[in-house]
Short mmCIF file of C-alpha atoms in Angstrom, two decimals:
data_model
loop_
_atom_site.label_atom_id
_atom_site.label_comp_id
_atom_site.label_asym_id
_atom_site.label_seq_id
_atom_site.Cartn_x
_atom_site.Cartn_y
_atom_site.Cartn_z
CA MET A 1044 0.16 0.09 0.05
CA ASP A 1045 1.19 3.28 -0.82
CA ARG A 1046 0.87 6.35 1.68
CA VAL A 1047 0.24 9.99 1.13
CA ALA A 1048 0.91 12.30 4.02
CA LEU A 1049 -0.04 15.56 5.59
CA ARG A 1050 1.51 16.81 8.43
CA GLY A 1051 1.07 19.79 10.86
CA LEU A 1052 -2.57 20.67 9.77
CA LYS A 1053 -3.32 23.49 12.16
CA ALA A 1054 -6.95 24.28 13.72
CA ARG A 1055 -8.58 26.26 16.32
CA GLY A 1056 -11.01 23.73 18.26
CA HIS A 1057 -12.95 23.81 21.54
CA HIS A 1058 -12.27 20.56 22.66
CA GLY A 1059 -11.38 19.04 26.24
CA VAL A 1060 -13.03 18.38 29.53
CA PHE A 1061 -12.54 21.69 30.66
CA PRO A 1062 -14.69 24.69 30.59
CA LYS A 1063 -12.07 27.09 29.83
CA GLU A 1064 -10.72 24.48 26.80
CA ARG A 1065 -14.65 25.01 25.64
CA GLU A 1066 -14.83 28.46 25.89
CA GLU A 1067 -11.53 29.70 24.77
CA GLY A 1068 -10.39 26.96 22.51
CA GLN A 1069 -6.93 26.12 21.61
CA THR A 1070 -4.85 24.86 18.49
CA PHE A 1071 -4.71 21.42 17.50
CA VAL A 1072 -2.09 19.98 15.16
CA VAL A 1073 -2.95 16.92 12.98
CA ASP A 1074 -0.72 14.59 11.09
CA LEU A 1075 -2.40 12.24 8.52
CA VAL A 1076 -1.05 9.02 6.54
CA LEU A 1077 -3.19 7.74 3.92
CA GLY A 1078 -2.82 4.57 2.71
CA LEU A 1079 -4.03 3.87 -0.80
CA ASP A 1080 -2.98 2.39 -4.20
CA THR A 1081 -1.12 5.33 -6.36
CA ARG A 1082 -0.45 3.06 -9.40
CA PRO A 1083 -3.40 3.98 -11.28
CA ALA A 1084 -3.21 7.71 -10.66
CA ALA A 1085 0.43 7.48 -11.67
CA ALA A 1086 -0.37 5.21 -14.68
CA ASP A 1087 -2.43 7.89 -15.88
CA ASP A 1088 -1.22 11.02 -14.55
CA ASP A 1089 -5.10 11.69 -13.21
CA LEU A 1090 -5.92 13.06 -10.03
CA ALA A 1091 -9.42 11.46 -10.17
CA LYS A 1092 -7.84 8.12 -9.71
CA THR A 1093 -6.01 9.07 -6.35
CA VAL A 1094 -7.10 11.14 -3.02
CA HIS A 1095 -7.04 15.10 -3.69
CA TYR A 1096 -5.31 15.70 -0.59
CA GLY A 1097 -6.30 19.59 -0.42
CA ILE A 1098 -9.88 18.54 0.01
CA VAL A 1099 -8.68 16.06 2.57
CA ALA A 1100 -6.96 18.77 4.59
CA GLU A 1101 -10.05 20.98 4.44
CA GLU A 1102 -12.07 18.49 5.96
CA VAL A 1103 -9.78 17.55 8.76
CA VAL A 1104 -9.88 21.28 9.43
CA ALA A 1105 -13.58 21.42 9.41
CA VAL A 1106 -13.70 18.29 11.94
CA VAL A 1107 -11.13 20.07 14.38
CA GLU A 1108 -13.30 23.06 13.97
CA GLY A 1109 -16.72 21.90 14.31
CA GLU A 1110 -18.76 20.29 17.43
CA PRO A 1111 -16.38 20.11 20.53
CA VAL A 1112 -15.53 16.69 22.01
CA ASP A 1113 -14.18 15.84 25.65
CA LEU A 1114 -11.16 13.57 24.27
CA ILE A 1115 -8.73 13.99 21.62
CA GLU A 1116 -9.29 10.15 21.28
CA THR A 1117 -12.66 11.14 19.86
CA LEU A 1118 -11.44 13.84 17.64
CA ALA A 1119 -8.76 11.49 16.24
CA GLU A 1120 -11.65 8.78 15.42
CA ARG A 1121 -13.77 11.51 13.90
CA ILE A 1122 -11.04 12.58 11.66
CA ALA A 1123 -10.22 8.92 10.63
CA GLN A 1124 -13.63 8.35 9.62
CA ALA A 1125 -13.87 11.27 7.51
CA CYS A 1126 -10.72 10.34 5.82
CA LEU A 1127 -12.18 6.59 5.01
CA LYS A 1128 -15.19 8.27 3.21
CA HIS A 1129 -12.52 9.22 0.30
CA GLU A 1130 -12.78 6.30 -2.67
CA GLY A 1131 -9.43 4.52 -2.62
CA VAL A 1132 -8.45 5.25 0.71
CA GLN A 1133 -7.92 2.02 2.67
CA GLU A 1134 -5.99 2.69 5.89
CA VAL A 1135 -5.35 6.04 7.59
CA GLU A 1136 -3.10 6.84 10.63
CA VAL A 1137 -4.35 10.30 12.46
CA CYS A 1138 -2.08 11.91 15.10
CA VAL A 1139 -4.03 14.68 17.18
CA HIS A 1140 -1.25 16.79 18.97
CA LYS A 1141 -2.85 18.93 21.81
CA PRO A 1142 0.52 21.27 22.55
CA ASP A 1143 -1.28 23.42 24.99
CA ALA A 1144 -3.02 20.63 26.92
CA PRO A 1145 -3.87 21.90 30.50
CA ILE A 1146 -0.88 20.12 31.88
CA THR A 1147 0.68 21.50 35.54
CA VAL A 1148 4.20 20.38 34.25
CA PRO A 1149 6.42 21.49 31.63
CA PHE A 1150 5.91 19.48 28.43
CA ASP A 1151 6.19 19.69 24.83
CA ASP A 1152 3.27 18.03 23.39
CA VAL A 1153 0.22 15.56 24.05
CA THR A 1154 -0.66 13.31 21.25
CA VAL A 1155 -3.31 10.33 20.17
CA THR A 1156 -2.32 8.13 17.47
CA ILE A 1157 -4.84 5.60 15.82
CA THR A 1158 -4.92 3.50 12.88
CA ARG A 1159 -8.21 2.63 11.25
CA SER A 1160 -8.67 0.86 7.88
CA ARG A 1161 -12.01 -0.29 5.78
CA ALA A 1162 -11.69 -3.71 6.49
#
């Protein structure tokens, strides 16, 4: 299976279990790896035979900016399901970063990574 990756998609969302997170929102960063067969697109040099990563990026940002959820696990699942709606995408790895998580000790990042497939 071939891979198409999008790294560092940024969007502001209001996800989290604390009222301040829901009210003020924060930046989330998403990395995606889409698994698909790119040979048909490469053979014909045809965008219609692969995944349009620009559209995927817009949809992922819309999920992050959309309905708030408590957990980034839930957010990652919603993003994965949006990606799998694209014909040809057989598998997706989603990593959601929450760099401004409300943690009381110094840290660089908090992430949740999931892998989902059609099978």
